[in-house]
Coordinates of C-alpha atoms (C1' of nucleotides) in Angstrom, one line a residue:
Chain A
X204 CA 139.3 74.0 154.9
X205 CA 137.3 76.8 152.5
X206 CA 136.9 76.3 149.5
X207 CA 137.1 79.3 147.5
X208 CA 135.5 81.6 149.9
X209 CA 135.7 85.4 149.1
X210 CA 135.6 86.6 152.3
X211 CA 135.3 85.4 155.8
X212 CA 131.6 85.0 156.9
X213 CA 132.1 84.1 160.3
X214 CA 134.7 86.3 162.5
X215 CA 133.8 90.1 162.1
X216 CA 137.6 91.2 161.8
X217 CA 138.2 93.3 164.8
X218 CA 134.8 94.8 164.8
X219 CA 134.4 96.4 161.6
X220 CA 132.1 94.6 159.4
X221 CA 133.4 92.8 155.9
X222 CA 130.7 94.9 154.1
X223 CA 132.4 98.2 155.6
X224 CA 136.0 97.4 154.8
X225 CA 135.2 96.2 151.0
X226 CA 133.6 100.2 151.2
X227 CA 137.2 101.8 152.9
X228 CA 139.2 101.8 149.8
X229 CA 136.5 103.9 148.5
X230 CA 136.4 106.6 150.5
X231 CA 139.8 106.7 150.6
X232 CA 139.9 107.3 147.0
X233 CA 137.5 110.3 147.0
X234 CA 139.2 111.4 150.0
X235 CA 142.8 111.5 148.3
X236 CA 140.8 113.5 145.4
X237 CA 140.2 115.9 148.0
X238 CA 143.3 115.9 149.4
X239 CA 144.9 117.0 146.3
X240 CA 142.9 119.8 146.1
X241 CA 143.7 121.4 149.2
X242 CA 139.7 120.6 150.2
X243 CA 140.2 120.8 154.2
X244 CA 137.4 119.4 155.3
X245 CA 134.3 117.7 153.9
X246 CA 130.8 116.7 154.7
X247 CA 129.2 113.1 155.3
X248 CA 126.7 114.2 152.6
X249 CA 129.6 115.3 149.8
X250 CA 131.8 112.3 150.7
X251 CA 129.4 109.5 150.0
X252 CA 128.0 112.0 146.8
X253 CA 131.8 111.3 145.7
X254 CA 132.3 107.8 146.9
X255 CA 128.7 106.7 145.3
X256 CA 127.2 105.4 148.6
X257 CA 124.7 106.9 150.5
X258 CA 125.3 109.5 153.8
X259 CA 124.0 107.9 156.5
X260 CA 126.4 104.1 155.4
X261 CA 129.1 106.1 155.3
X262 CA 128.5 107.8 158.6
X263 CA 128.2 104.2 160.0
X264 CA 130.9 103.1 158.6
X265 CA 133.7 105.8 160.0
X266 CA 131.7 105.1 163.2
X267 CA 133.6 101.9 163.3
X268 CA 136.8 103.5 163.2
X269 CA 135.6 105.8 165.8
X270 CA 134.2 109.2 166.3
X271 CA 136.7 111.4 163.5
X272 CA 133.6 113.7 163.0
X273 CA 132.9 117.0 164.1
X274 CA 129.2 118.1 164.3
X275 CA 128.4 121.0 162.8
X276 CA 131.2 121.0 160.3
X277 CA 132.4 117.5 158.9
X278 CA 135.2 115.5 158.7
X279 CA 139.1 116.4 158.0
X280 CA 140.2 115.3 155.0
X281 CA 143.6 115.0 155.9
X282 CA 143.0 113.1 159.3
X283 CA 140.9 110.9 157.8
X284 CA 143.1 110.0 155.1
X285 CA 145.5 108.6 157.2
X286 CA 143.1 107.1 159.7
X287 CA 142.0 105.1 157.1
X288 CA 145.3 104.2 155.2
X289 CA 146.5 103.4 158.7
X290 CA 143.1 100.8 159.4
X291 CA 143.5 99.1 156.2
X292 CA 147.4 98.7 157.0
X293 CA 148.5 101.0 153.6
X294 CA 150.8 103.0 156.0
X295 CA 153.2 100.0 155.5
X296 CA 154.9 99.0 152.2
X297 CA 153.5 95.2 150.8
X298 CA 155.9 93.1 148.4
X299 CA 153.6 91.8 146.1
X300 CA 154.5 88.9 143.3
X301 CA 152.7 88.5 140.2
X302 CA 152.3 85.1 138.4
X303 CA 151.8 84.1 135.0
X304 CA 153.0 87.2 132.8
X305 CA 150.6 86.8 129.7
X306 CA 148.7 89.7 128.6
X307 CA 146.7 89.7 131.8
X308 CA 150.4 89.5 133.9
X309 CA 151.7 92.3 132.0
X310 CA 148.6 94.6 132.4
X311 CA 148.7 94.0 135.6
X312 CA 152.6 95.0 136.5
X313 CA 152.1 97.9 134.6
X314 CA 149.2 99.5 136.7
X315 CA 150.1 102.5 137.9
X316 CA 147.8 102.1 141.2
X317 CA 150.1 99.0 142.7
X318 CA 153.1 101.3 143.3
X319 CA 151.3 104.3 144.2
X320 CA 149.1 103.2 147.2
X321 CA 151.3 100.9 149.9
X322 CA 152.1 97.8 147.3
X323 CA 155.2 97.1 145.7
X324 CA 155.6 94.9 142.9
X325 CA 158.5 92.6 144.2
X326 CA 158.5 90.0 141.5
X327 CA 156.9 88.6 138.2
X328 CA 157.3 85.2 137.4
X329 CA 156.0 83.1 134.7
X330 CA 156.4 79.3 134.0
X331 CA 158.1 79.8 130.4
X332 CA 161.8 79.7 130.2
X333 CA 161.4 81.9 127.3
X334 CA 160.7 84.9 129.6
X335 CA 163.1 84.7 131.9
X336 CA 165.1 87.6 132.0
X337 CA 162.6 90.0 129.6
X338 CA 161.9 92.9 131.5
X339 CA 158.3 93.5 132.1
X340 CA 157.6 97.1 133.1
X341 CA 160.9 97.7 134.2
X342 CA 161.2 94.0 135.5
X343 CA 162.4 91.0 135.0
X344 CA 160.6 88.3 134.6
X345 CA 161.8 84.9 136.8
X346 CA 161.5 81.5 136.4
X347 CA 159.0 79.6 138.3
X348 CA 161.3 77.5 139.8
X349 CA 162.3 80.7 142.0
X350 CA 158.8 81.3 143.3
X351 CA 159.5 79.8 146.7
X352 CA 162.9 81.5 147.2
X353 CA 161.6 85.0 145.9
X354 CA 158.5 84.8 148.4
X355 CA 160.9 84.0 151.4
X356 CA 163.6 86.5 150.6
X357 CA 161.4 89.7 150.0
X358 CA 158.9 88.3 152.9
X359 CA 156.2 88.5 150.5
X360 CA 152.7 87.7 151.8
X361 CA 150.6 88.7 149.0
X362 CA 150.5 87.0 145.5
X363 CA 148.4 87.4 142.4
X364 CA 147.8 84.3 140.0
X365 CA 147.3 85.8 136.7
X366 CA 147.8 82.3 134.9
X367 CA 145.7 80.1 133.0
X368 CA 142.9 78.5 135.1
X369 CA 144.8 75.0 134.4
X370 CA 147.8 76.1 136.6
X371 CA 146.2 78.4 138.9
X372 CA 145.7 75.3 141.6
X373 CA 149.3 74.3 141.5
X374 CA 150.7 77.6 141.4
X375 CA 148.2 78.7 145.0
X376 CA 149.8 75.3 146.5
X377 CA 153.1 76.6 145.8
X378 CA 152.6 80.0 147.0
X379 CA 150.7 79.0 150.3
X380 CA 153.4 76.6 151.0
X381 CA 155.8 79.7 150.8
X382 CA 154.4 81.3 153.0
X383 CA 151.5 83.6 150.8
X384 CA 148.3 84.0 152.9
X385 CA 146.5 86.3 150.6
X386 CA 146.0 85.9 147.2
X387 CA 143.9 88.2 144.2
X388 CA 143.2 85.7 141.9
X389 CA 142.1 86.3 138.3
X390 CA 141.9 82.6 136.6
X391 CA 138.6 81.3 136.5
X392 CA 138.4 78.5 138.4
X393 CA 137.9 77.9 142.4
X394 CA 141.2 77.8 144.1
X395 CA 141.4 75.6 147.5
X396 CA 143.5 77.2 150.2
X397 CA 143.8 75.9 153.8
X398 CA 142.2 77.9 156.6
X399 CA 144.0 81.1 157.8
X400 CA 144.4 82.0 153.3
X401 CA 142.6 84.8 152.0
X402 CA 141.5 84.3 148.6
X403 CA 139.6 86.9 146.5
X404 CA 139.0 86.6 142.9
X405 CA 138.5 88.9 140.0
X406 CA 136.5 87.1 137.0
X407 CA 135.7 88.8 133.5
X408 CA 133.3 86.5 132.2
X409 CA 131.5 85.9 135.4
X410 CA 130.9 89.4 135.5
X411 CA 129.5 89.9 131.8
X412 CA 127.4 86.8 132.5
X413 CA 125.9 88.9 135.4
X414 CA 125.5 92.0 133.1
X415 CA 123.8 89.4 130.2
X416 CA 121.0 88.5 132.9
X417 CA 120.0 91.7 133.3
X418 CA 120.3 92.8 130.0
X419 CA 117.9 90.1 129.0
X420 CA 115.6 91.3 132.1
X421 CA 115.4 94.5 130.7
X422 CA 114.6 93.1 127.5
X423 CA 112.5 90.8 128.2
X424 CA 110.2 93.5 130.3
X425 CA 110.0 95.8 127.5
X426 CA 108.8 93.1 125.2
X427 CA 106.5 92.1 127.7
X428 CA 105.1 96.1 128.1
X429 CA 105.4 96.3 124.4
X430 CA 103.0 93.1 124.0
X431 CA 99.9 94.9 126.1
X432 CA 100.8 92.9 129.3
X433 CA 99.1 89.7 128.6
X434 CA 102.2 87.1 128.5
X435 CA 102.3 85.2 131.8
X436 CA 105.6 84.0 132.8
X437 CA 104.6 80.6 131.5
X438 CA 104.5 81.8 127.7
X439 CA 107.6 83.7 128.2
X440 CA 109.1 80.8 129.3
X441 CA 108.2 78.6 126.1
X442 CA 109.0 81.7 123.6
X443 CA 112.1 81.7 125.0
X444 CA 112.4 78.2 124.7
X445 CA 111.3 78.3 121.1
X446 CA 113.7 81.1 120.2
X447 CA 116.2 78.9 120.4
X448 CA 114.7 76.4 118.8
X449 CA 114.0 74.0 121.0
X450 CA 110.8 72.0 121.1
X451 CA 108.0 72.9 123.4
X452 CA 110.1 71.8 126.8
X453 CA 112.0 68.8 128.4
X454 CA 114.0 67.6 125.1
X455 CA 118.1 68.1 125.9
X456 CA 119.3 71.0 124.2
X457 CA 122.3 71.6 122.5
X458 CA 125.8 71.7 123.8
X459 CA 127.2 75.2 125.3
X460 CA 130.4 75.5 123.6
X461 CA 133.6 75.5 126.2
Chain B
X269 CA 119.6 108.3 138.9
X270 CA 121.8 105.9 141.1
X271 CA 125.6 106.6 141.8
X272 CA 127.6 104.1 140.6
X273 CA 125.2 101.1 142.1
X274 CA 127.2 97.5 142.1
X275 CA 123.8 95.7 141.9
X276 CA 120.3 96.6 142.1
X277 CA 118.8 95.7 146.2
X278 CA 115.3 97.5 145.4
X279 CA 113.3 94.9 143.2
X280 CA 114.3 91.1 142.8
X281 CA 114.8 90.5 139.5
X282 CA 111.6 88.2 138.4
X283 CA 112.0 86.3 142.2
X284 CA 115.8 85.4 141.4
X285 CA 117.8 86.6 144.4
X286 CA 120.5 88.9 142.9
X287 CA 123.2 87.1 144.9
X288 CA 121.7 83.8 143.3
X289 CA 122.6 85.3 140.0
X290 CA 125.9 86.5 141.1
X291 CA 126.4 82.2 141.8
X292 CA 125.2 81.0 138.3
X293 CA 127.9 81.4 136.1
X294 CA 130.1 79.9 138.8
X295 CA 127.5 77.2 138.5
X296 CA 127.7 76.8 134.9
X297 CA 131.7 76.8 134.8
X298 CA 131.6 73.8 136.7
X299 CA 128.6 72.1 134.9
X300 CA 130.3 72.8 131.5
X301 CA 133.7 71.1 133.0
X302 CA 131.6 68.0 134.2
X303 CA 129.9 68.2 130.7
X304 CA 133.2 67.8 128.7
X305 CA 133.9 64.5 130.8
X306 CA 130.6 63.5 129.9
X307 CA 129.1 62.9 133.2
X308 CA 125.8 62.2 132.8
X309 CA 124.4 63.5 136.2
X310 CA 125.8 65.4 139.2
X311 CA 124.9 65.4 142.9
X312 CA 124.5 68.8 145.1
X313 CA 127.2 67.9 147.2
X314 CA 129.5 67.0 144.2
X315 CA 128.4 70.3 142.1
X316 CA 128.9 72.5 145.1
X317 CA 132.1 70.8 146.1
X318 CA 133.5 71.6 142.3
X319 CA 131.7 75.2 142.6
X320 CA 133.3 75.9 146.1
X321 CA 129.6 76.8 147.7
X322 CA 128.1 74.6 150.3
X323 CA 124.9 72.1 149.4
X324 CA 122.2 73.5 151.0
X325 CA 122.1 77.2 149.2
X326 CA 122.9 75.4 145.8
X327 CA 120.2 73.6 146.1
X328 CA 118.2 77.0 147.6
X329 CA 119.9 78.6 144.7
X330 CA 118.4 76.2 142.0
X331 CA 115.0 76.1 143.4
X332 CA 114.4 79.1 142.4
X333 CA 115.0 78.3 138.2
X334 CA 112.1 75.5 138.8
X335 CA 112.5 72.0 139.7
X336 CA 115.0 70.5 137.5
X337 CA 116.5 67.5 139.4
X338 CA 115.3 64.2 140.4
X339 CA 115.3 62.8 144.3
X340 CA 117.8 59.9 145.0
X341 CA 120.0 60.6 142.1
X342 CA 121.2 64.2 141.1
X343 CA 120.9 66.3 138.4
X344 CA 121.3 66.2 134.4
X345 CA 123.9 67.7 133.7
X346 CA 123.5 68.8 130.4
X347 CA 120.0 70.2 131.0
X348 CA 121.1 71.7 133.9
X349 CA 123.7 73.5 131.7
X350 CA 121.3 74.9 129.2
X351 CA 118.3 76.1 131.8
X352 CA 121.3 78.1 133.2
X353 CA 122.4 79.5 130.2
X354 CA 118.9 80.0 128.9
X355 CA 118.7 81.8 132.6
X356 CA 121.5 84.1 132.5
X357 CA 120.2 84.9 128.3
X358 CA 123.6 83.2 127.2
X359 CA 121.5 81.6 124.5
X360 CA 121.6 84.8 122.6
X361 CA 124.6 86.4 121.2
X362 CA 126.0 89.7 123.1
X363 CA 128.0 91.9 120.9
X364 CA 130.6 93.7 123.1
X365 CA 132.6 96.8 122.7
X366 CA 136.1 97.6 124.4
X367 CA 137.3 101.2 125.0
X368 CA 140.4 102.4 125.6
X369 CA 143.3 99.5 124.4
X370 CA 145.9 99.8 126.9
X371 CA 147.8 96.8 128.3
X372 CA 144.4 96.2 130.0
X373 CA 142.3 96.7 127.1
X374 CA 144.3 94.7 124.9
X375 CA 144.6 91.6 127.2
X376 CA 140.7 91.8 128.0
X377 CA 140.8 91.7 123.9
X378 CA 142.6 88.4 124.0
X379 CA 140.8 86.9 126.5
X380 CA 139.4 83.8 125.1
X381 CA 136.5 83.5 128.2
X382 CA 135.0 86.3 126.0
X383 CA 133.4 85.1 122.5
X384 CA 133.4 81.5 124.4
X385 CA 129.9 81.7 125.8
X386 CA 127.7 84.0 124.3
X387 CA 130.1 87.1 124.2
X388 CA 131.5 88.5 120.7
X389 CA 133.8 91.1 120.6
X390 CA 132.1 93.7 117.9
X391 CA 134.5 96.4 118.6
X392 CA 137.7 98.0 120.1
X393 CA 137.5 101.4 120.9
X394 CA 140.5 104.0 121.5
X395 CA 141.1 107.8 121.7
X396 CA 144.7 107.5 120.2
X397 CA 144.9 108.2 116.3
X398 CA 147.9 106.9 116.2
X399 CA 145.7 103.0 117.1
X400 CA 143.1 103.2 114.8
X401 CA 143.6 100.5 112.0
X402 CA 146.2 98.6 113.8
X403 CA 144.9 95.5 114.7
X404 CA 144.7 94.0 118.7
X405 CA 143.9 90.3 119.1
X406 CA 142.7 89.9 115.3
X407 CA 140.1 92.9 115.4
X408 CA 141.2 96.2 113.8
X409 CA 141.3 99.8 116.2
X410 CA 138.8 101.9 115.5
X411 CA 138.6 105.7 116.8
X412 CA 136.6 107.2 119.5
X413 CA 134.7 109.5 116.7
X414 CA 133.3 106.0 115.5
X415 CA 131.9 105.5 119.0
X416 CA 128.2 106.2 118.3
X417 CA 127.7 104.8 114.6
X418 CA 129.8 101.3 116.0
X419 CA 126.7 100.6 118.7
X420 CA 124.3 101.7 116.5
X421 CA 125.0 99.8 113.9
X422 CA 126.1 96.8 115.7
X423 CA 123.0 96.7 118.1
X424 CA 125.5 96.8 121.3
X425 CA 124.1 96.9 124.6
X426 CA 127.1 96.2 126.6
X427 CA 130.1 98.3 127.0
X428 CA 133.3 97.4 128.8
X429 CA 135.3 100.5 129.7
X430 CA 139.2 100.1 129.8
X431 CA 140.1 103.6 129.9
X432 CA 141.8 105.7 132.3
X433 CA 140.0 107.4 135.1
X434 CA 140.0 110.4 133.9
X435 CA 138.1 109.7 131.0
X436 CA 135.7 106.9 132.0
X437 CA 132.8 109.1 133.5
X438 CA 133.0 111.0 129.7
X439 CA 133.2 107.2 127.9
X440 CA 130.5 105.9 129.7
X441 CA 128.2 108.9 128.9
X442 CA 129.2 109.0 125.6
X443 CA 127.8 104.7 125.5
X444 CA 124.9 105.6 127.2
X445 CA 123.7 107.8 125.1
X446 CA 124.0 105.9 122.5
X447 CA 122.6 103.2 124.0
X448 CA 124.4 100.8 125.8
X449 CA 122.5 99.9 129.4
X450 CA 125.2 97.4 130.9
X451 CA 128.4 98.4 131.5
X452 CA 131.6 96.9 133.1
X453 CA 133.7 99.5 134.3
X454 CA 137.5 98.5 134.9
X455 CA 138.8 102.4 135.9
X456 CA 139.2 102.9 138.5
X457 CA 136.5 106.0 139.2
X458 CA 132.9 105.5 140.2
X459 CA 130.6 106.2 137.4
X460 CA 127.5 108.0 137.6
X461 CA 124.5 106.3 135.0
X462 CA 121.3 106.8 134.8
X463 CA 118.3 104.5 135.8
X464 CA 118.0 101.5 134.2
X465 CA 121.5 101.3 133.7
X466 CA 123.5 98.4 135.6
X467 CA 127.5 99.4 136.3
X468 CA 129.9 96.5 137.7
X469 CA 133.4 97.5 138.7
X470 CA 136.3 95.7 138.8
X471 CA 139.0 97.5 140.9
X472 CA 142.0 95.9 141.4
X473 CA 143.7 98.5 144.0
X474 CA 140.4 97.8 146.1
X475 CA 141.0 94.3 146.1
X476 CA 144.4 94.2 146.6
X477 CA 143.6 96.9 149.9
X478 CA 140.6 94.1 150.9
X479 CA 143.5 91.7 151.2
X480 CA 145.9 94.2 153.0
X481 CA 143.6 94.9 155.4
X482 CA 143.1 90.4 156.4
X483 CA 146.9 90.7 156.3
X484 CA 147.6 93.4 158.4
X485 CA 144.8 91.8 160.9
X486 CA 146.3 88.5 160.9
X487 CA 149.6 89.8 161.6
X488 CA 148.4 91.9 164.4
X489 CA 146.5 89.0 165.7
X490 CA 149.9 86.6 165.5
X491 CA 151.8 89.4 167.4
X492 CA 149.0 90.0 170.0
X493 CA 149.0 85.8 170.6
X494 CA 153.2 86.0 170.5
X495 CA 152.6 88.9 173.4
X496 CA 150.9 86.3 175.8
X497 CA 147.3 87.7 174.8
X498 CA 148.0 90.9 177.5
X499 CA 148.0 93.4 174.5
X500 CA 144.5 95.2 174.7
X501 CA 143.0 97.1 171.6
X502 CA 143.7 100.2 172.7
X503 CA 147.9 99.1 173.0
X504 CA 147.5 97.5 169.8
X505 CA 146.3 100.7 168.1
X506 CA 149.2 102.5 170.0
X507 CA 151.4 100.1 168.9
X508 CA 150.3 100.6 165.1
X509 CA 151.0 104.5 165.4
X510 CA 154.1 103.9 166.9
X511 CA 155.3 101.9 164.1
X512 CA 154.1 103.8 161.3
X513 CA 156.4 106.5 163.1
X514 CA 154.2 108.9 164.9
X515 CA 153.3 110.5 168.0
X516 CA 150.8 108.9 171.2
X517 CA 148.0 110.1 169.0
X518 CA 145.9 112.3 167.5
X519 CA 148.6 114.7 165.8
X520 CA 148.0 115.2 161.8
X521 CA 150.3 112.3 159.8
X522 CA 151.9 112.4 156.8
X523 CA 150.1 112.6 153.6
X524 CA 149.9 109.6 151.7
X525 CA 151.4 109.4 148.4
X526 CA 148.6 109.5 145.3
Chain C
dC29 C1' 104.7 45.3 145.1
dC30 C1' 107.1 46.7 149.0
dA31 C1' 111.0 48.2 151.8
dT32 C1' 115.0 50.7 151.9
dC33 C1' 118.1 54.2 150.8
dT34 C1' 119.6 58.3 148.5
dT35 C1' 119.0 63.0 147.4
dT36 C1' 116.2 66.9 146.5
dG37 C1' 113.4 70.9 147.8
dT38 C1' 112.1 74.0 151.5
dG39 C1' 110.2 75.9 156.1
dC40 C1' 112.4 78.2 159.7
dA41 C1' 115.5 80.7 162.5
dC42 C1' 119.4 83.5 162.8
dG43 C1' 122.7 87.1 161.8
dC44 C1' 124.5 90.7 158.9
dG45 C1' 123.9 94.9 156.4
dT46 C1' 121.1 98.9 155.3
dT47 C1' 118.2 102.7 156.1
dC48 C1' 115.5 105.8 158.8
dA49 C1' 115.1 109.2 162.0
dC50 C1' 116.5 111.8 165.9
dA51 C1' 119.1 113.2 169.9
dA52 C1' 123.6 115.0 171.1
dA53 C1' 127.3 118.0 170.0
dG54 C1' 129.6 121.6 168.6
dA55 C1' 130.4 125.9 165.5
dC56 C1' 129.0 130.5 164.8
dA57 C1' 126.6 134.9 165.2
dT58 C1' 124.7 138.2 168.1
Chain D
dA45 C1' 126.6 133.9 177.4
dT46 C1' 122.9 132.3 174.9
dG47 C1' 120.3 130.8 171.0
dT48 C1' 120.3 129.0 166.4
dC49 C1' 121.8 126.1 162.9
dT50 C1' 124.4 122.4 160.9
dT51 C1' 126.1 117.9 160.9
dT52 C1' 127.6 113.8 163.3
dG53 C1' 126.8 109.4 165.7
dT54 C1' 123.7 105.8 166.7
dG55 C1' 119.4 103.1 168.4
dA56 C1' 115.9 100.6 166.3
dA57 C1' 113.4 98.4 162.6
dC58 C1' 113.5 95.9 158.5
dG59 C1' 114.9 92.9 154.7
dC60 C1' 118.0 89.8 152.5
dG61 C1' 121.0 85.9 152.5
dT62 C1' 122.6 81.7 154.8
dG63 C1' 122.5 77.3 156.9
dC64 C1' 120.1 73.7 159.5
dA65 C1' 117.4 70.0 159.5
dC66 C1' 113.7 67.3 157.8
dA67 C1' 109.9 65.7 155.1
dA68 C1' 108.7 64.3 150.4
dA69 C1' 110.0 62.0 146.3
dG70 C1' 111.7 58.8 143.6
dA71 C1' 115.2 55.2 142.4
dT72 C1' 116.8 50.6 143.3
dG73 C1' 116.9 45.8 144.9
dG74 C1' 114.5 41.9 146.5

DNA sequence: CCATCTTTGTGCACGCGTTCACAAAGACAT
DNA sequence: ATGTCTTTGTGAACGCGTGCACAAAGATGG
């Protein structure tokens, strides 16, 4: 049983490595640019210049598709387009349902890329009665207490949980037990799904939390040029400690808030 | 001047691994949780259980903020929770800025996660005239002309871009210059900065095409086990083609929609 | 004070992903 | 037909991240 595992570690899916298929949708993207503009063919170089990756990755990566090159001249845009929609399964339409229609819900149902690229949004539901019936970019919102019969009738294997993190367990048991094996989660917490469930997760704070330790990096190594080089890690540690008004170490500190 | 770089691979940030980082906040969550149930101390195997990560690289993943538990019983949990927020410089106080206050901007507005640890939202930011002064989540509109003066004055250094595609890459230059050197970047475009700047994406078509890609494999692997395990990868590639409704192979498909 | 038991901290090995560098392949001009 | 030039496809080396397995550390009970 995983426990909120992002991606499978073990089993390289068919051959092509995780690392390359989280890249696919990428190129893709540059290559549908292309597309529109009539651009027939297009370098390994220009490609990964557009896809901000670097030539000889992306050259490795289409090498797991298999040899859609041709040397001396590049890649066709067209070809490749579909070679691609077709390994990542877009050439086939996805019912998708989205849970929990708050402001996150709606935002979400009214993306413009869902419909547009293979995904389809079959369903939004949400657990207040209140809703039931509003239409939500075009559609109307159902009661929770449909969820199981709205997955089986539109056969949908995809789900998004866009509730709060309080209901986002119950509502993954629910959809798993429907019949759901992937889900794009966006409530912070860890979600447990049985083995054979793919779960990915998209989290806001986790990723300004990221951006906030580098910030501080960068701040704290201009400080440190600033000051002539002389404070160790040691003293940085204590003025830091100090700034926030602690004593010189070990005492508990105050509470985060929630 | 990096393309659109997730993460920086060259130097480890003062000896933290940056996928250590990437693990702290998730860390934290589940420390905080434990913290408002007043549990005094915490095991590895109990933390990573609630964190959904296994024992051994929590523990790897701790050792590298210092020594801060004690054999044969665990650790504290509240100092745990403050060397990890002094660690990822959630002591300090982050004034944010949101641009472009769509149904995305406006629910990223009203996310609560935000001015809950460390993150306060100085700023919404949109193009449309017809916005400005009307209030989202409490905080009033202000006008892309304000852009400049609003991180100036405000001291903002990190910038969360909600805008379309088409106008991110001119957004985010716009907040560099001014002097923003984090940014989160929720179009769907990749964005070229300059060095020194760090860009996280969040693209919700990519993960949604992660998770088509699992479920087109799992499918393919049900129907291959249904087969009697005779189907080969070569007929199950054939197979795909012939269901998306084309030729043996190799002739040019239809163009996918944008 | 000593023995036992729990849990941390880490050395080590392994595998994945990235990058370099180059040989093979084909287009194109002459 | 032949040579040149561009660009792909990939073998090999390297570094990072993960997980195992265990020794060291300290708490706890007698």
């Amino acid at each position: 049983m995983a426990t909120g595992r992002t991606h499978r570690p073990a089993t390289r899916s068919r051959g092509i490595p995780e690392a390359t298929v989280a890249r696919l949708p990428l190129y893709l993207r540059a290559l549908t640019a292309l597309s529109e503009r009539s651009v027939p063919t297009v370098s390994s170089e220009e490609l990964a210049a557009a896809a901000g990756v670097n030539s000889a990755k992306l050259r490795k990566d289409f090498s797991y598709l298999g040899s859609y090159g041709t040397r001396g001249v590049g890649y066709d845009v067209e070809y490749l387009v579909y070679q691609i929609s077709r390994e990542l399964g877009l050439t086939q339409d996805w019912p998708v349902v989205i849970v929990g229609i708050g402001n996150l819900g709606a935002a979400l149902a009214n993306y413009g890329g869902f419909a547009s690229r293979g995904f389809r949004v079959a369903a939004l539901i949400d657990a207040d009665p209140e809703m039931a019936g509003k239409p939500v970019a075009g559609i109307p919102v159902q009661h929770t207490d449909e969820l199981e019969k709205i997955i089986d009738d539109n056969g949908v294997s995809i789900g998004v949980i866009a509730t709060p993190a309080g209901a986002a367990q119950q509502v993954c048991d629910r959809l798993v037990a429907a019949g759901v094996t992937s889900i794009l989660n966006f409530a912070p917490t860890v979600l447990t799904v049985p083995d054979g469930v793919d779960v990915r997760k998209v989290d806001l704070s986790i990723e300004l939390q990221i951006l906030a330790f580098h910030e501080q990096r960068k701040a704290g190594e201009e400080a440190e040029a600033q000051a002539g080089a002389a404070m160790e890690a040691e003293a940085e540690a204590a003025a830091a400690a100090k700034a926030a008004g602690k004593g010189p170490d070990g005492d508990v500190p105050a509470v985060m808030p929630a």
